[in-house]
Amino acid sequence: MPEVLIRGGTIVDEQGERRGDVLVSGVGIVAVDSTIDAPAGAAVVDAGGCIVAPGLVDLHTHLREPGAEVAETVETGCRAASLGGYTAVVAMPNTEPAIDNPSIARDVLELGRNALAQVAVAAAITVGRQGVHLTPMAELAALGIHLFTDDGAGVQDASLMRQALEYAGDLGIVLAQHCQDDSLAAGGHMHEGAWSSRLGIAGQPALAEESMLARDLALVRLTRSPMHFLHLSTAGSVELVRRAKAEGLPVTAEVTPHHLSLTHAEVASYDSAFKVNPPLREEADVEALRVGLEQGVIDAVATDHAPHAPEKKQVPFDEAPPGMLGLETALAVVSSAMSGRLGWVDIFAACSWRPARIGRLDPASGGRQGGPVAPGAAANLVVFDPTAEWSVDPSRLASRSRNTPYAGRQLTGKVRHTLLEGEPVVIDGEAQR
Ligand code: DOR
């Protein structure tokens, strides 16, 4: 691989922000300086007006393989990831069959080996995500799997969840919960509130999320095992996590770009692109999530990229599966939603090195994600133009599916280049393979 000189950008990593050029050789960064002369034969990529940062890390990606390759594959999902500036994704286990045993986990890891982003795997907590029997967690952990979740569903049985937490503590792994009490949420297709009443669509209350979160926080208090909370969506959830952290409980939490930017009012269009689980909530929830991210109560942004084939989504709202694309629009949406509240270091903290740590993909855990941008570090990098304006054209997305909630919208901020292990996999907004 030729050397690559990233010229003229503003470097953003955990150390802060500074102007500089970055020279990449092989899979690593070899020099960072205010100006670097291009070595003979080096490819020069322009970062003028751009931020050069550690590649983004998504803790929550549905790659749909095996089982729903018509909606996405590891290959297409990772291409979408790289175009969104992600250099690593954690593949969710709600595939068909579920990633609930070492053989399927190995298959997905193998599919990811030559993809345009590093693929880590989250394994299911229960066999078939049925909520009844625990998966062989020790065998799965032995493959290096760190996150376990039944995402798409919450583990309803408190006693089973307690047992899973006890094993997780012993194994040094982390359970990631989709907080949803089915007895409260069942039958709800959107947030229960003014819009669900007006539209005549059955809603699910904020309490469906908050009651399971409260239960799980109590289980963490009991077991002292760490836990991660997926896609929190309500003001009440932010408050519960705030108090849990103040108390010193070992918990982390994520928020999606869509819950930071959209409300349940979107459902007035009856467009199933706005159907998602947990559902889009109220203005006050969006505001609380933004404040939660600003204050570090919420640690990370995660996309919950959930592709669904067009024929699955082009049905009446209450028949459509929940889920939205997220990878290709996330950084623009988040940086706009948090503009004036978070500086660039904090934006990338939430999208890169904090999720890298939660997923144990960071250098301190033996991984290669999340920076720093410094000699000796892995060349997993994103070059982001924060002022570029673009309009989201679903037909031009790399994902196999089209279910973006931002179709036709004007976004500010676009990924210009992405480097994966030193390889320029996206150049000038185009995937290179
Ligand atoms: O909207 C969602 N879609 N939420 C989930 O938790 C699962 C996901 C999916 O897999 O489609």
GROMACS .gro file of C-alpha atoms and ligand atoms in nm:
model
  444
    1MET     CA    1   0.000   0.000   0.000
    2PRO     CA    2   0.137   0.346  -0.086
    3GLU     CA    3   0.182   0.597   0.192
    4VAL     CA    4  -0.105   0.843   0.235
    5LEU     CA    5  -0.063   1.206   0.336
    6ILE     CA    6  -0.378   1.370   0.476
    7ARG     CA    7  -0.308   1.735   0.419
    8GLY     CA    8  -0.441   2.057   0.564
    9GLY     CA    9  -0.705   1.947   0.814
   10THR     CA   10  -0.787   2.019   1.176
   11ILE     CA   11  -0.703   1.717   1.385
   12VAL     CA   12  -0.958   1.626   1.652
   13ASP     CA   13  -0.895   1.351   1.905
   14GLU     CA   14  -0.908   1.304   2.280
   15GLN     CA   15  -0.604   1.534   2.317
   16GLY     CA   16  -0.801   1.823   2.165
   17GLU     CA   17  -0.800   2.017   1.841
   18ARG     CA   18  -0.502   2.141   1.635
   19ARG     CA   19  -0.406   2.205   1.272
   20GLY     CA   20  -0.187   1.943   1.112
   21ASP     CA   21  -0.095   1.694   0.842
   22VAL     CA   22  -0.111   1.320   0.903
   23LEU     CA   23   0.117   1.069   0.729
   24VAL     CA   24  -0.001   0.711   0.710
   25SER     CA   25   0.218   0.418   0.614
   26GLY     CA   26   0.089   0.062   0.606
   27VAL     CA   27  -0.178   0.021   0.872
   28GLY     CA   28  -0.057   0.297   1.099
   29ILE     CA   29   0.002   0.667   1.147
   30VAL     CA   30   0.375   0.741   1.121
   31ALA     CA   31   0.387   1.120   1.153
   32VAL     CA   32   0.170   1.411   1.262
   33ASP     CA   33   0.302   1.762   1.220
   34SER     CA   34   0.192   2.114   1.131
   35THR     CA   35   0.317   2.051   0.776
   36ILE     CA   36   0.460   1.734   0.626
   37ASP     CA   37   0.621   1.713   0.282
   38ALA     CA   38   0.469   1.435   0.076
   39PRO     CA   39   0.716   1.146   0.042
   40ALA     CA   40   0.779   1.028  -0.313
   41GLY     CA   41   0.497   0.803  -0.430
   42ALA     CA   42   0.261   0.899  -0.147
   43ALA     CA   43  -0.106   0.957  -0.224
   44VAL     CA   44  -0.210   1.302  -0.104
   45VAL     CA   45  -0.567   1.347   0.016
   46ASP     CA   46  -0.704   1.693   0.072
   47ALA     CA   47  -0.844   1.772   0.417
   48GLY     CA   48  -0.869   2.149   0.367
   49GLY     CA   49  -1.157   2.286   0.576
   50CYS     CA   50  -1.208   1.940   0.725
   51ILE     CA   51  -1.175   1.764   1.057
   52VAL     CA   52  -0.938   1.467   1.071
   53ALA     CA   53  -1.046   1.238   1.354
   54PRO     CA   54  -1.040   0.876   1.467
   55GLY     CA   55  -1.293   0.677   1.267
   56LEU     CA   56  -1.641   0.649   1.414
   57VAL     CA   57  -1.746   0.338   1.604
   58ASP     CA   58  -2.107   0.220   1.594
   59LEU     CA   59  -2.217   0.007   1.886
   60HIS     CA   60  -2.549  -0.075   1.723
   61THR     CA   61  -2.566  -0.187   1.358
   62HIS     CA   62  -2.809  -0.434   1.205
   63LEU     CA   63  -2.620  -0.597   0.919
   64ARG     CA   64  -2.903  -0.849   0.857
   65GLU     CA   65  -2.673  -1.134   0.760
   66PRO     CA   66  -2.757  -1.418   0.792
   67GLY     CA   67  -3.123  -1.426   0.700
   68ALA     CA   68  -3.228  -1.091   0.554
   69GLU     CA   69  -2.965  -1.034   0.287
   70VAL     CA   70  -3.236  -0.870   0.075
   71ALA     CA   71  -3.228  -0.580   0.324
   72GLU     CA   72  -2.853  -0.562   0.393
   73THR     CA   73  -2.538  -0.772   0.395
   74VAL     CA   74  -2.219  -0.740   0.591
   75GLU     CA   75  -2.062  -0.604   0.273
   76THR     CA   76  -2.327  -0.341   0.193
   77GLY     CA   77  -2.374  -0.240   0.556
   78CYS     CA   78  -2.002  -0.188   0.597
   79ARG     CA   79  -1.988   0.014   0.275
   80ALA     CA   80  -2.261   0.238   0.420
   81ALA     CA   81  -2.063   0.254   0.744
   82SER     CA   82  -1.743   0.366   0.572
   83LEU     CA   83  -1.933   0.633   0.376
   84GLY     CA   84  -2.064   0.758   0.709
   85GLY     CA   85  -1.711   0.774   0.852
   86TYR     CA   86  -1.734   0.455   1.058
   87THR     CA   87  -1.431   0.231   1.079
   88ALA     CA   88  -1.595  -0.021   1.313
   89VAL     CA   89  -1.946  -0.150   1.372
   90VAL     CA   90  -2.092  -0.391   1.623
   91ALA     CA   91  -2.327  -0.628   1.440
   92MET     CA   92  -2.649  -0.693   1.629
   93PRO     CA   93  -2.752  -1.055   1.683
   94ASN     CA   94  -3.119  -1.035   1.578
   95THR     CA   95  -3.043  -1.213   1.253
   96GLU     CA   96  -3.213  -1.529   1.121
   97PRO     CA   97  -3.094  -1.745   1.284
   98ALA     CA   98  -2.986  -1.529   1.577
   99ILE     CA   99  -2.620  -1.496   1.671
  100ASP     CA  100  -2.664  -1.715   1.975
  101ASN     CA  101  -2.388  -1.973   1.931
  102PRO     CA  102  -2.017  -1.969   1.845
  103SER     CA  103  -2.062  -2.113   1.497
  104ILE     CA  104  -2.288  -1.832   1.373
  105ALA     CA  105  -2.078  -1.572   1.551
  106ARG     CA  106  -1.768  -1.707   1.372
  107ASP     CA  107  -1.951  -1.694   1.036
  108VAL     CA  108  -2.042  -1.327   1.079
  109LEU     CA  109  -1.691  -1.238   1.196
  110GLU     CA  110  -1.555  -1.418   0.891
  111LEU     CA  111  -1.791  -1.226   0.657
  112GLY     CA  112  -1.658  -0.906   0.811
  113ARG     CA  113  -1.294  -0.985   0.751
  114ASN     CA  114  -1.265  -0.813   0.413
  115ALA     CA  115  -1.539  -0.555   0.466
  116LEU     CA  116  -1.498  -0.177   0.448
  117ALA     CA  117  -1.526  -0.146   0.828
  118GLN     CA  118  -1.411  -0.362   1.114
  119VAL     CA  119  -1.696  -0.592   1.218
  120ALA     CA  120  -1.735  -0.685   1.583
  121VAL     CA  121  -2.026  -0.898   1.693
  122ALA     CA  122  -2.275  -0.872   1.976
  123ALA     CA  123  -2.418  -1.208   2.075
  124ALA     CA  124  -2.765  -1.282   2.206
  125ILE     CA  125  -2.829  -1.312   2.580
  126THR     CA  126  -3.092  -1.583   2.530
  127VAL     CA  127  -3.119  -1.867   2.280
  128GLY     CA  128  -3.306  -1.749   1.972
  129ARG     CA  129  -3.364  -1.421   2.161
  130GLN     CA  130  -3.664  -1.601   2.306
  131GLY     CA  131  -3.598  -1.485   2.662
  132VAL     CA  132  -3.603  -1.835   2.810
  133HIS     CA  133  -3.258  -2.000   2.814
  134LEU     CA  134  -2.921  -1.827   2.834
  135THR     CA  135  -2.681  -1.865   2.541
  136PRO     CA  136  -2.339  -2.031   2.593
  137MET     CA  137  -2.199  -1.698   2.708
  138ALA     CA  138  -1.859  -1.831   2.813
  139GLU     CA  139  -1.797  -1.992   2.472
  140LEU     CA  140  -1.910  -1.676   2.296
  141ALA     CA  141  -1.694  -1.459   2.522
  142ALA     CA  142  -1.399  -1.685   2.435
  143LEU     CA  143  -1.433  -1.561   2.074
  144GLY     CA  144  -1.366  -1.209   2.201
  145ILE     CA  145  -1.732  -1.108   2.205
  146HIS     CA  146  -1.781  -0.837   2.463
  147LEU     CA  147  -2.142  -0.718   2.424
  148PHE     CA  148  -2.447  -0.939   2.468
  149THR     CA  149  -2.800  -0.831   2.386
  150ASP     CA  150  -3.139  -0.958   2.273
  151ASP     CA  151  -3.184  -0.623   2.094
  152GLY     CA  152  -3.511  -0.590   1.914
  153ALA     CA  153  -3.653  -0.722   2.238
  154GLY     CA  154  -3.578  -0.670   2.605
  155VAL     CA  155  -3.517  -0.964   2.837
  156GLN     CA  156  -3.854  -0.970   3.010
  157ASP     CA  157  -3.776  -1.221   3.287
  158ALA     CA  158  -3.606  -1.038   3.577
  159SER     CA  159  -3.469  -1.354   3.731
  160LEU     CA  160  -3.310  -1.462   3.402
  161MET     CA  161  -3.163  -1.115   3.362
  162ARG     CA  162  -3.021  -1.135   3.713
  163GLN     CA  163  -2.858  -1.468   3.631
  164ALA     CA  164  -2.720  -1.332   3.302
  165LEU     CA  165  -2.573  -1.034   3.488
  166GLU     CA  166  -2.408  -1.263   3.742
  167TYR     CA  167  -2.244  -1.468   3.464
  168ALA     CA  168  -2.151  -1.151   3.276
  169GLY     CA  169  -1.973  -1.014   3.581
  170ASP     CA  170  -1.769  -1.333   3.612
  171LEU     CA  171  -1.688  -1.342   3.241
  172GLY     CA  172  -1.594  -0.973   3.216
  173ILE     CA  173  -1.851  -0.910   2.945
  174VAL     CA  174  -2.126  -0.647   2.926
  175LEU     CA  175  -2.500  -0.696   2.878
  176ALA     CA  176  -2.665  -0.436   2.656
  177GLN     CA  177  -3.036  -0.404   2.716
  178HIS     CA  178  -3.312  -0.296   2.481
  179CYS     CA  179  -3.536  -0.156   2.753
  180GLN     CA  180  -3.892  -0.244   2.662
  181ASP     CA  181  -4.146  -0.400   2.892
  182ASP     CA  182  -4.368  -0.593   2.653
  183SER     CA  183  -4.665  -0.590   2.889
  184LEU     CA  184  -4.672  -0.211   2.848
  185ALA     CA  185  -4.545  -0.178   2.491
  186ALA     CA  186  -4.725  -0.461   2.312
  187GLY     CA  187  -4.948  -0.345   2.028
  188GLY     CA  188  -4.800   0.006   2.025
  189HIS     CA  189  -4.670   0.129   1.690
  190MET     CA  190  -4.558   0.477   1.795
  191HIS     CA  191  -4.507   0.686   2.108
  192GLU     CA  192  -4.818   0.709   2.325
  193GLY     CA  193  -4.903   1.079   2.342
  194ALA     CA  194  -5.089   1.360   2.172
  195TRP     CA  195  -4.998   1.244   1.821
  196SER     CA  196  -5.097   0.880   1.872
  197SER     CA  197  -5.439   0.999   1.994
  198ARG     CA  198  -5.479   1.238   1.703
  199LEU     CA  199  -5.368   0.983   1.441
  200GLY     CA  200  -5.556   0.691   1.592
  201ILE     CA  201  -5.243   0.475   1.602
  202ALA     CA  202  -5.192   0.265   1.915
  203GLY     CA  203  -4.900   0.398   2.119
  204GLN     CA  204  -4.643   0.262   2.357
  205PRO     CA  205  -4.584   0.471   2.670
  206ALA     CA  206  -4.249   0.610   2.783
  207LEU     CA  207  -4.300   0.393   3.088
  208ALA     CA  208  -4.246   0.077   2.879
  209GLU     CA  209  -3.881   0.182   2.846
  210GLU     CA  210  -3.837   0.343   3.184
  211SER     CA  211  -3.979   0.058   3.392
  212MET     CA  212  -3.736  -0.196   3.243
  213LEU     CA  213  -3.450   0.050   3.280
  214ALA     CA  214  -3.540   0.103   3.646
  215ARG     CA  215  -3.561  -0.273   3.701
  216ASP     CA  216  -3.224  -0.330   3.537
  217LEU     CA  217  -3.058  -0.053   3.736
  218ALA     CA  218  -3.180  -0.231   4.048
  219LEU     CA  219  -3.029  -0.556   3.914
  220VAL     CA  220  -2.698  -0.378   3.848
  221ARG     CA  221  -2.708  -0.245   4.205
  222LEU     CA  222  -2.759  -0.601   4.327
  223THR     CA  223  -2.505  -0.779   4.107
  224ARG     CA  224  -2.254  -0.496   4.054
  225SER     CA  225  -2.211  -0.620   3.697
  226PRO     CA  226  -2.174  -0.348   3.433
  227MET     CA  227  -2.452  -0.285   3.188
  228HIS     CA  228  -2.504  -0.080   2.873
  229PHE     CA  229  -2.842   0.069   2.780
  230LEU     CA  230  -2.931   0.079   2.413
  231HIS     CA  231  -3.108   0.361   2.228
  232LEU     CA  232  -3.257   0.548   2.527
  233SER     CA  233  -3.538   0.770   2.412
  234THR     CA  234  -3.713   0.943   2.702
  235ALA     CA  235  -3.645   1.226   2.947
  236GLY     CA  236  -3.729   0.988   3.230
  237SER     CA  237  -3.461   0.744   3.111
  238VAL     CA  238  -3.198   1.019   3.109
  239GLU     CA  239  -3.295   1.103   3.467
  240LEU     CA  240  -3.270   0.739   3.577
  241VAL     CA  241  -2.922   0.702   3.426
  242ARG     CA  242  -2.815   1.035   3.572
  243ARG     CA  243  -2.905   0.915   3.921
  244ALA     CA  244  -2.751   0.571   3.866
  245LYS     CA  245  -2.422   0.725   3.761
  246ALA     CA  246  -2.427   0.969   4.054
  247GLU     CA  247  -2.467   0.666   4.276
  248GLY     CA  248  -2.166   0.504   4.113
  249LEU     CA  249  -2.338   0.218   3.932
  250PRO     CA  250  -2.127   0.075   3.645
  251VAL     CA  251  -2.359   0.172   3.360
  252THR     CA  252  -2.325   0.332   3.016
  253ALA     CA  253  -2.590   0.452   2.775
  254GLU     CA  254  -2.636   0.540   2.409
  255VAL     CA  255  -2.871   0.759   2.208
  256THR     CA  256  -2.948   0.742   1.836
  257PRO     CA  257  -2.920   1.028   1.586
  258HIS     CA  258  -3.294   0.999   1.516
  259HIS     CA  259  -3.395   1.036   1.880
  260LEU     CA  260  -3.175   1.347   1.895
  261SER     CA  261  -3.334   1.502   1.590
  262LEU     CA  262  -3.693   1.388   1.524
  263THR     CA  263  -4.021   1.380   1.720
  264HIS     CA  264  -4.342   1.179   1.707
  265ALA     CA  265  -4.498   1.461   1.503
  266GLU     CA  266  -4.324   1.307   1.197
  267VAL     CA  267  -4.565   1.014   1.216
  268ALA     CA  268  -4.845   1.250   1.100
  269SER     CA  269  -4.720   1.168   0.748
  270TYR     CA  270  -4.807   0.801   0.812
  271ASP     CA  271  -4.472   0.735   0.643
  272SER     CA  272  -4.337   0.407   0.780
  273ALA     CA  273  -3.983   0.544   0.749
  274PHE     CA  274  -4.064   0.713   1.081
  275LYS     CA  275  -4.157   0.390   1.253
  276VAL     CA  276  -3.884   0.280   1.489
  277ASN     CA  277  -3.840   0.108   1.822
  278PRO     CA  278  -3.819   0.274   2.067
  279PRO     CA  279  -4.049   0.521   1.893
  280LEU     CA  280  -3.982   0.887   1.817
  281ARG     CA  281  -4.087   1.079   2.127
  282GLU     CA  282  -4.179   1.434   2.230
  283GLU     CA  283  -3.988   1.764   2.202
  284ALA     CA  284  -3.913   1.751   2.575
  285ASP     CA  285  -3.758   1.406   2.535
  286VAL     CA  286  -3.540   1.521   2.245
  287GLU     CA  287  -3.426   1.814   2.456
  288ALA     CA  288  -3.351   1.592   2.757
  289LEU     CA  289  -3.149   1.352   2.537
  290ARG     CA  290  -2.946   1.642   2.400
  291VAL     CA  291  -2.879   1.768   2.752
  292GLY     CA  292  -2.795   1.413   2.862
  293LEU     CA  293  -2.537   1.379   2.585
  294GLU     CA  294  -2.400   1.726   2.657
  295GLN     CA  295  -2.355   1.642   3.025
  296GLY     CA  296  -2.209   1.297   2.966
  297VAL     CA  297  -2.504   1.117   3.126
  298ILE     CA  298  -2.535   0.952   2.786
  299ASP     CA  299  -2.196   0.824   2.681
  300ALA     CA  300  -2.230   0.749   2.314
  301VAL     CA  301  -2.421   0.794   1.992
  302ALA     CA  302  -2.517   0.467   1.823
  303THR     CA  303  -2.709   0.448   1.498
  304ASP     CA  304  -2.941   0.149   1.539
  305HIS     CA  305  -2.901   0.129   1.160
  306ALA     CA  306  -3.196  -0.100   1.083
  307PRO     CA  307  -3.240  -0.168   0.711
  308HIS     CA  308  -3.570  -0.311   0.590
  309ALA     CA  309  -3.642  -0.407   0.230
  310PRO     CA  310  -3.877  -0.160   0.052
  311GLU     CA  311  -4.157  -0.416   0.017
  312LYS     CA  312  -4.151  -0.466   0.394
  313LYS     CA  313  -4.180  -0.094   0.464
  314GLN     CA  314  -4.429  -0.004   0.186
  315VAL     CA  315  -4.729  -0.120   0.386
  316PRO     CA  316  -4.966   0.058   0.626
  317PHE     CA  317  -4.785   0.215   0.924
  318ASP     CA  318  -4.905  -0.036   1.181
  319GLU     CA  319  -4.799  -0.332   0.965
  320ALA     CA  320  -4.447  -0.209   0.889
  321PRO     CA  321  -4.146  -0.334   1.086
  322PRO     CA  322  -3.974  -0.071   1.302
  323GLY     CA  323  -3.632   0.054   1.198
  324MET     CA  324  -3.442   0.330   1.019
  325LEU     CA  325  -3.118   0.357   0.828
  326GLY     CA  326  -2.856   0.557   1.012
  327LEU     CA  327  -2.495   0.498   0.918
  328GLU     CA  328  -2.462   0.736   0.622
  329THR     CA  329  -2.635   1.032   0.786
  330ALA     CA  330  -2.536   0.999   1.152
  331LEU     CA  331  -2.246   1.242   1.183
  332ALA     CA  332  -2.425   1.521   0.993
  333VAL     CA  333  -2.743   1.472   1.195
  334VAL     CA  334  -2.567   1.455   1.532
  335SER     CA  335  -2.333   1.747   1.472
  336SER     CA  336  -2.629   1.961   1.361
  337ALA     CA  337  -2.851   1.849   1.652
  338MET     CA  338  -2.573   1.924   1.901
  339SER     CA  339  -2.444   2.240   1.735
  340GLY     CA  340  -2.383   2.515   1.989
  341ARG     CA  341  -2.387   2.259   2.271
  342LEU     CA  342  -2.094   2.029   2.198
  343GLY     CA  343  -1.759   2.115   2.044
  344TRP     CA  344  -1.595   1.884   1.795
  345VAL     CA  345  -1.392   1.698   2.055
  346ASP     CA  346  -1.711   1.607   2.240
  347ILE     CA  347  -1.895   1.511   1.920
  348PHE     CA  348  -1.618   1.271   1.826
  349ALA     CA  349  -1.591   1.148   2.185
  350ALA     CA  350  -1.954   1.042   2.163
  351CYS     CA  351  -1.918   0.889   1.815
  352SER     CA  352  -1.568   0.741   1.829
  353TRP     CA  353  -1.356   0.684   2.136
  354ARG     CA  354  -1.626   0.643   2.400
  355PRO     CA  355  -1.815   0.378   2.199
  356ALA     CA  356  -1.477   0.219   2.115
  357ARG     CA  357  -1.417   0.179   2.488
  358ILE     CA  358  -1.766   0.050   2.562
  359GLY     CA  359  -1.722  -0.211   2.288
  360ARG     CA  360  -1.362  -0.285   2.396
  361LEU     CA  361  -1.233  -0.190   2.053
  362ASP     CA  362  -0.998   0.078   2.188
  363PRO     CA  363  -0.619   0.051   2.220
  364ALA     CA  364  -0.629   0.004   2.599
  365SER     CA  365  -0.841  -0.308   2.539
  366GLY     CA  366  -0.608  -0.432   2.266
  367GLY     CA  367  -0.818  -0.285   1.983
  368ARG     CA  368  -0.735  -0.034   1.712
  369GLN     CA  369  -1.032   0.205   1.718
  370GLY     CA  370  -1.100   0.544   1.873
  371GLY     CA  371  -0.763   0.710   1.822
  372PRO     CA  372  -0.548   0.892   1.906
  373VAL     CA  373  -0.434   1.068   1.587
  374ALA     CA  374  -0.067   1.025   1.671
  375PRO     CA  375   0.240   0.839   1.543
  376GLY     CA  376   0.219   0.472   1.631
  377ALA     CA  377  -0.162   0.467   1.638
  378ALA     CA  378  -0.377   0.269   1.395
  379ALA     CA  379  -0.477   0.453   1.078
  380ASN     CA  380  -0.853   0.423   1.128
  381LEU     CA  381  -0.953   0.776   1.040
  382VAL     CA  382  -1.236   0.992   0.912
  383VAL     CA  383  -1.202   1.323   0.727
  384PHE     CA  384  -1.524   1.518   0.773
  385ASP     CA  385  -1.624   1.842   0.602
  386PRO     CA  386  -1.846   2.017   0.859
  387THR     CA  387  -1.980   2.278   0.617
  388ALA     CA  388  -2.065   2.065   0.312
  389GLU     CA  389  -2.436   2.074   0.233
  390TRP     CA  390  -2.607   1.778   0.073
  391SER     CA  391  -2.951   1.642   0.027
  392VAL     CA  392  -3.033   1.283   0.120
  393ASP     CA  393  -3.130   1.083  -0.187
  394PRO     CA  394  -3.234   0.734  -0.072
  395SER     CA  395  -3.154   0.588  -0.414
  396ARG     CA  396  -2.791   0.697  -0.378
  397LEU     CA  397  -2.730   0.537  -0.037
  398ALA     CA  398  -2.494   0.239  -0.027
  399SER     CA  399  -2.728   0.046   0.199
  400ARG     CA  400  -2.940  -0.218   0.026
  401SER     CA  401  -3.247  -0.061   0.185
  402ARG     CA  402  -3.403   0.282   0.143
  403ASN     CA  403  -3.574   0.345   0.478
  404THR     CA  404  -3.405   0.667   0.579
  405PRO     CA  405  -3.617   0.918   0.772
  406TYR     CA  406  -3.411   1.201   0.618
  407ALA     CA  407  -3.513   1.143   0.252
  408GLY     CA  408  -3.507   1.473   0.065
  409ARG     CA  409  -3.371   1.664   0.363
  410GLN     CA  410  -3.081   1.902   0.344
  411LEU     CA  411  -2.800   1.804   0.583
  412THR     CA  412  -2.487   1.995   0.679
  413GLY     CA  413  -2.162   1.803   0.716
  414LYS     CA  414  -2.034   1.524   0.495
  415VAL     CA  415  -1.768   1.258   0.519
  416ARG     CA  416  -1.501   1.329   0.260
  417HIS     CA  417  -1.256   1.043   0.320
  418THR     CA  418  -1.234   0.734   0.540
  419LEU     CA  419  -0.920   0.529   0.603
  420LEU     CA  420  -0.948   0.175   0.733
  421GLU     CA  421  -0.621   0.028   0.858
  422GLY     CA  422  -0.438   0.273   0.635
  423GLU     CA  423  -0.642   0.195   0.324
  424PRO     CA  424  -0.837   0.489   0.177
  425VAL     CA  425  -1.175   0.312   0.156
  426VAL     CA  426  -1.369   0.632   0.090
  427ILE     CA  427  -1.220   0.913  -0.116
  428ASP     CA  428  -1.413   1.233  -0.196
  429GLY     CA  429  -1.733   1.072  -0.074
  430GLU     CA  430  -1.700   0.764  -0.296
  431ALA     CA  431  -1.641   0.411  -0.171
  432GLN     CA  432  -1.326   0.274  -0.334
  433ARG     CA  433  -1.435  -0.090  -0.351
  434DOR     O1  434  -3.654  -0.002   1.526
  434DOR     C1  435  -3.586  -0.099   1.554
  434DOR     N1  436  -3.547  -0.186   1.461
  434DOR     N2  437  -3.556  -0.122   1.682
  434DOR     C2  438  -3.497  -0.237   1.722
  434DOR     O2  439  -3.468  -0.251   1.839
  434DOR     C3  440  -3.468  -0.344   1.624
  434DOR     C4  441  -3.451  -0.286   1.489
  434DOR     C5  442  -3.452  -0.389   1.380
  434DOR     O3  443  -3.380  -0.490   1.395
  434DOR     O4  444  -3.516  -0.368   1.279
   0.00000   0.00000   0.00000
